[in-house]
PDB file of C-alpha atoms in Angstrom:
ATOM      1  CA  MET A   1     125.994 127.410 135.709  1.00 80.00           C
ATOM      2  CA  LYS A   2     125.460 130.497 137.916  1.00 83.00           C
ATOM      3  CA  LEU A   3     127.395 133.441 138.201  1.00 82.00           C
ATOM      4  CA  ASP A   4     127.356 135.130 141.249  1.00 81.00           C
ATOM      5  CA  LEU A   5     126.843 139.021 141.629  1.00 78.00           C
ATOM      6  CA  ASP A   6     128.736 140.103 143.975  1.00 79.00           C
ATOM      7  CA  GLY A   7     131.682 138.766 143.517  1.00 82.00           C
ATOM      8  CA  VAL A   8     132.231 139.696 140.211  1.00 82.00           C
ATOM      9  CA  PRO A   9     134.502 142.315 140.250  1.00 83.00           C
ATOM     10  CA  HIS A  10     134.106 146.617 138.349  1.00 86.00           C
ATOM     11  CA  GLY A  11     135.010 146.735 134.955  1.00 89.00           C
ATOM     12  CA  ARG A  12     135.619 144.160 132.005  1.00 91.00           C
ATOM     13  CA  SER A  13     136.345 140.358 133.197  1.00 90.00           C
ATOM     14  CA  GLU A  14     135.977 136.982 132.022  1.00 92.00           C
ATOM     15  CA  ILE A  15     134.025 133.546 133.145  1.00 90.00           C
ATOM     16  CA  GLU A  16     134.411 130.494 131.422  1.00 92.00           C
ATOM     17  CA  ILE A  17     131.666 128.628 130.358  1.00 91.00           C
ATOM     18  CA  SER A  18     131.642 124.120 130.476  1.00 92.00           C
ATOM     19  CA  ASP A  19     129.109 122.856 130.681  1.00 90.00           C
ATOM     20  CA  THR A  20     126.560 120.692 128.957  1.00 91.00           C
ATOM     21  CA  LEU A  21     122.963 121.128 128.607  1.00 89.00           C
ATOM     22  CA  LYS A  22     119.327 119.257 128.373  1.00 88.00           C
ATOM     23  CA  LEU A  23     117.814 120.951 124.998  1.00 83.00           C
ATOM     24  CA  ASP A  24     114.200 119.062 125.773  1.00 80.00           C
ATOM     25  CA  TRP A  25     113.607 119.177 122.533  1.00 75.00           C
ATOM     26  CA  ALA A  26     110.554 118.248 121.098  1.00 66.00           C
ATOM     27  CA  ASP A  27     111.658 116.051 117.877  1.00 70.00           C
ATOM     28  CA  ASP A  28     115.012 114.754 116.733  1.00 67.00           C
ATOM     29  CA  ARG A  29     116.533 117.053 117.383  1.00 75.00           C
ATOM     30  CA  PRO A  30     119.798 116.538 120.307  1.00 79.00           C
ATOM     31  CA  GLU A  31     118.891 115.708 123.706  1.00 83.00           C
ATOM     32  CA  LYS A  32     121.447 117.121 124.790  1.00 87.00           C
ATOM     33  CA  ALA A  33     124.461 119.038 123.656  1.00 90.00           C
ATOM     34  CA  SER A  34     128.241 120.808 125.301  1.00 92.00           C
ATOM     35  CA  VAL A  35     129.336 124.070 125.647  1.00 93.00           C
ATOM     36  CA  GLN A  36     132.088 125.902 126.144  1.00 94.00           C
ATOM     37  CA  GLY A  37     134.127 128.633 125.711  1.00 95.00           C
ATOM     38  CA  VAL A  38     134.652 131.906 126.931  1.00 95.00           C
ATOM     39  CA  LEU A  39     132.561 134.913 127.752  1.00 93.00           C
ATOM     40  CA  THR A  40     133.348 138.786 128.367  1.00 94.00           C
ATOM     41  CA  VAL A  41     131.647 139.846 131.924  1.00 92.00           C
ATOM     42  CA  GLU A  42     131.484 143.592 131.787  1.00 92.00           C
ATOM     43  CA  ASN A  43     130.204 144.971 135.283  1.00 88.00           C
ATOM     44  CA  PHE A  44     128.770 148.429 135.279  1.00 84.00           C
ATOM     45  CA  GLU A  45     127.117 150.361 138.555  1.00 75.00           C
ATOM     46  CA  SER A  46     123.443 149.417 137.199  1.00 79.00           C
ATOM     47  CA  ARG A  47     124.075 146.399 135.059  1.00 85.00           C
ATOM     48  CA  VAL A  48     126.142 143.764 134.299  1.00 88.00           C
ATOM     49  CA  MET A  49     126.820 142.356 130.442  1.00 91.00           C
ATOM     50  CA  LEU A  50     127.809 138.814 129.403  1.00 92.00           C
ATOM     51  CA  SER A  51     128.905 138.324 125.423  1.00 93.00           C
ATOM     52  CA  GLY A  52     130.938 136.204 123.477  1.00 94.00           C
ATOM     53  CA  THR A  53     130.794 133.470 121.211  1.00 95.00           C
ATOM     54  CA  LEU A  54     130.728 129.808 122.798  1.00 95.00           C
ATOM     55  CA  GLN A  55     131.109 126.406 121.079  1.00 96.00           C
ATOM     56  CA  SER A  56     128.299 124.004 121.337  1.00 94.00           C
ATOM     57  CA  ALA A  57     128.654 120.021 119.804  1.00 93.00           C
ATOM     58  CA  GLY A  58     126.268 117.214 119.825  1.00 88.00           C
ATOM     59  CA  THR A  59     124.834 114.156 117.403  1.00 88.00           C
ATOM     60  CA  ALA A  60     122.156 115.091 115.368  1.00 87.00           C
ATOM     61  CA  SER A  61     120.297 113.304 112.223  1.00 88.00           C
ATOM     62  CA  CYS A  62     121.461 113.256 108.755  1.00 90.00           C
ATOM     63  CA  GLY A  63     117.893 115.376 106.721  1.00 89.00           C
ATOM     64  CA  ARG A  64     119.392 113.706 103.669  1.00 91.00           C
ATOM     65  CA  CYS A  65     120.287 109.817 104.439  1.00 92.00           C
ATOM     66  CA  LEU A  66     119.080 109.247 108.112  1.00 90.00           C
ATOM     67  CA  GLU A  67     122.298 109.008 109.585  1.00 92.00           C
ATOM     68  CA  ASP A  68     123.326 110.026 113.303  1.00 90.00           C
ATOM     69  CA  PHE A  69     125.898 112.437 112.917  1.00 92.00           C
ATOM     70  CA  GLU A  70     128.150 114.412 114.904  1.00 92.00           C
ATOM     71  CA  ILE A  71     127.617 118.506 114.633  1.00 91.00           C
ATOM     72  CA  SER A  72     129.153 121.661 116.658  1.00 92.00           C
ATOM     73  CA  TRP A  73     127.641 125.479 115.986  1.00 93.00           C
ATOM     74  CA  GLY A  74     128.834 128.912 117.519  1.00 94.00           C
ATOM     75  CA  VAL A  75     126.646 129.851 119.977  1.00 94.00           C
ATOM     76  CA  PRO A  76     127.037 134.166 119.835  1.00 95.00           C
ATOM     77  CA  VAL A  77     125.492 134.693 123.515  1.00 93.00           C
ATOM     78  CA  GLU A  78     124.633 138.452 124.405  1.00 93.00           C
ATOM     79  CA  ILE A  79     123.094 138.894 128.567  1.00 90.00           C
ATOM     80  CA  MET A  80     122.522 141.948 130.332  1.00 89.00           C
ATOM     81  CA  ILE A  81     122.051 141.509 134.028  1.00 86.00           C
ATOM     82  CA  LEU A  82     119.609 144.544 134.987  1.00 86.00           C
ATOM     83  CA  CYS A  83     121.086 145.074 138.752  1.00 77.00           C
ATOM     84  CA  GLY A  84     118.819 147.947 139.745  1.00 65.00           C
ATOM     85  CA  ASP A  85     115.012 147.880 140.672  1.00 58.00           C
ATOM     86  CA  ASP A  86     114.234 150.818 138.482  1.00 54.00           C
ATOM     87  CA  THR A  87     116.121 150.066 135.490  1.00 51.00           C
ATOM     88  CA  ASP A  88     113.886 150.880 131.985  1.00 54.00           C
ATOM     89  CA  GLU A  89     115.477 148.675 129.034  1.00 55.00           C
ATOM     90  CA  GLY A  90     113.531 148.491 125.617  1.00 52.00           C
ATOM     91  CA  GLU A  91     113.295 145.352 124.650  1.00 52.00           C
ATOM     92  CA  SER A  92     116.028 144.704 121.888  1.00 59.00           C
ATOM     93  CA  GLU A  93     117.595 140.904 120.718  1.00 65.00           C
ATOM     94  CA  THR A  94     119.667 140.676 123.762  1.00 74.00           C
ATOM     95  CA  MET A  95     118.425 138.202 126.439  1.00 77.00           C
ATOM     96  CA  VAL A  96     117.502 140.382 129.763  1.00 79.00           C
ATOM     97  CA  ILE A  97     117.464 138.963 133.580  1.00 78.00           C
ATOM     98  CA  ARG A  98     116.884 141.452 136.683  1.00 77.00           C
ATOM     99  CA  GLN A  99     118.198 140.189 139.777  1.00 70.00           C
ATOM    100  CA  THR A 100     119.571 142.609 142.159  1.00 65.00           C
ATOM    101  CA  THR A 101     122.579 140.778 144.635  1.00 69.00           C
ATOM    102  CA  GLY A 102     123.115 136.689 144.769  1.00 78.00           C
ATOM    103  CA  VAL A 103     124.217 134.124 142.047  1.00 85.00           C
ATOM    104  CA  VAL A 104     122.424 134.169 138.736  1.00 86.00           C
ATOM    105  CA  ASP A 105     121.460 130.814 137.301  1.00 88.00           C
ATOM    106  CA  LEU A 106     122.490 131.344 133.875  1.00 89.00           C
ATOM    107  CA  THR A 107     121.518 127.825 132.213  1.00 89.00           C
ATOM    108  CA  GLU A 108     118.173 128.665 131.180  1.00 89.00           C
ATOM    109  CA  THR A 109     119.231 131.455 129.259  1.00 90.00           C
ATOM    110  CA  LEU A 110     122.210 129.414 127.973  1.00 91.00           C
ATOM    111  CA  ARG A 111     119.725 126.894 126.465  1.00 90.00           C
ATOM    112  CA  GLU A 112     117.907 129.300 124.501  1.00 90.00           C
ATOM    113  CA  SER A 113     120.698 130.880 122.915  1.00 91.00           C
ATOM    114  CA  LEU A 114     121.939 127.347 122.151  1.00 91.00           C
ATOM    115  CA  ILE A 115     118.647 126.606 120.505  1.00 89.00           C
ATOM    116  CA  LEU A 116     118.130 129.968 118.826  1.00 90.00           C
ATOM    117  CA  ALA A 117     121.812 129.094 117.325  1.00 92.00           C
ATOM    118  CA  TYR A 118     121.306 125.763 115.785  1.00 89.00           C
ATOM    119  CA  PRO A 119     121.451 125.109 112.061  1.00 89.00           C
ATOM    120  CA  PRO A 120     117.973 125.157 110.460  1.00 87.00           C
ATOM    121  CA  VAL A 121     119.215 122.135 108.210  1.00 86.00           C
ATOM    122  CA  LEU A 122     121.740 119.462 108.836  1.00 88.00           C
ATOM    123  CA  VAL A 123     123.902 117.363 106.702  1.00 92.00           C
ATOM    124  CA  CYS A 124     126.479 115.226 107.336  1.00 92.00           C
ATOM    125  CA  ARG A 125     128.301 115.705 104.540  1.00 92.00           C
ATOM    126  CA  GLU A 126     127.859 118.312 101.643  1.00 91.00           C
ATOM    127  CA  ASP A 127     127.928 115.594  99.214  1.00 93.00           C
ATOM    128  CA  CYS A 128     125.344 113.554 100.777  1.00 93.00           C
ATOM    129  CA  GLN A 129     122.843 111.892  97.924  1.00 92.00           C
ATOM    130  CA  GLY A 130     120.578 110.815 100.966  1.00 92.00           C
ATOM    131  CA  ILE A 131     117.962 108.254 100.259  1.00 92.00           C
ATOM    132  CA  CYS A 132     116.100 106.860  97.011  1.00 90.00           C
ATOM    133  CA  VAL A 133     112.626 108.339  97.370  1.00 85.00           C
ATOM    134  CA  GLN A 134     111.551 104.789  95.849  1.00 85.00           C
ATOM    135  CA  CYS A 135     112.847 101.284  97.025  1.00 87.00           C
ATOM    136  CA  GLY A 136     114.465 103.611 100.389  1.00 87.00           C
ATOM    137  CA  ILE A 137     117.569 102.579 100.209  1.00 91.00           C
ATOM    138  CA  ASP A 138     121.105 104.824 101.348  1.00 91.00           C
ATOM    139  CA  LEU A 139     122.586 106.355  98.127  1.00 91.00           C
ATOM    140  CA  ASN A 140     125.958 107.272 100.179  1.00 92.00           C
ATOM    141  CA  LYS A 141     126.014 102.320 100.932  1.00 92.00           C
ATOM    142  CA  ALA A 142     125.016 101.471  97.508  1.00 91.00           C
ATOM    143  CA  SER A 143     123.125 102.027  94.382  1.00 89.00           C
ATOM    144  CA  CYS A 144     119.854 101.420  93.676  1.00 86.00           C
ATOM    145  CA  THR A 145     117.983  99.768  90.174  1.00 85.00           C
ATOM    146  CA  CYS A 146     115.047 102.024  90.049  1.00 84.00           C
ATOM    147  CA  THR A 147     114.512 104.487  86.671  1.00 77.00           C
ATOM    148  CA  GLU A 148     113.576 107.970  87.203  1.00 70.00           C
ATOM    149  CA  GLU A 149     111.192 109.581  86.081  1.00 67.00           C
ATOM    150  CA  ASP A 150     111.465 113.239  84.168  1.00 67.00           C
ATOM    151  CA  VAL A 151     107.748 113.555  84.126  1.00 65.00           C
ATOM    152  CA  ASP A 152     105.243 114.756  87.344  1.00 73.00           C
ATOM    153  CA  PRO A 153     102.421 112.851  87.712  1.00 75.00           C
ATOM    154  CA  ARG A 154     100.318 116.235  88.464  1.00 81.00           C
ATOM    155  CA  TRP A 155     101.626 117.162  84.855  1.00 78.00           C
ATOM    156  CA  ALA A 156     100.273 113.992  83.035  1.00 75.00           C
ATOM    157  CA  GLY A 157      97.327 115.534  81.802  1.00 79.00           C
ATOM    158  CA  LEU A 158      99.042 118.044  80.218  1.00 79.00           C
ATOM    159  CA  ASP A 159     100.873 115.565  77.858  1.00 73.00           C
ATOM    160  CA  ALA A 160      98.045 113.801  76.878  1.00 73.00           C
ATOM    161  CA  LEU A 161      96.541 116.647  74.872  1.00 77.00           C
ATOM    162  CA  GLU A 162      99.937 117.527  73.649  1.00 66.00           C
ATOM    163  CA  GLU A 163      99.509 114.069  71.535  1.00 60.00           C
TER     164      GLU A 163
END
């Protein structure tokens, strides 16, 4: 996804985003995700601001039953492109790109926004029962015959003192 700074009109305009990004996770999260939506572009003399919320979708594993499912999440985006060499911007939560003219590649910045907005806990549905901790059966598909013990083995020594 690229933005041509020389072609952006002064004032407010919009840019449509629609692409699939490779996320390069180190674990079992989606390796790629689609992203789409419209960002507002505000072109001032020494800076260009891109802002809005994009929608992203991908495949993830449920944290309870370990089954794959489709997930979608909102991605808030705030990107500032500083066009002047002498600009001195303080640190903020807005992602900053420094480039005076030409085409700006937004791919890496949008990838970072996707990763930062990714939900920390994923479940395929709210009533997912997960897997049995004793036998490993998926409790959404079948029930098990395991008996639940209310005694935590770490406290068993204290139970012996009561007798």
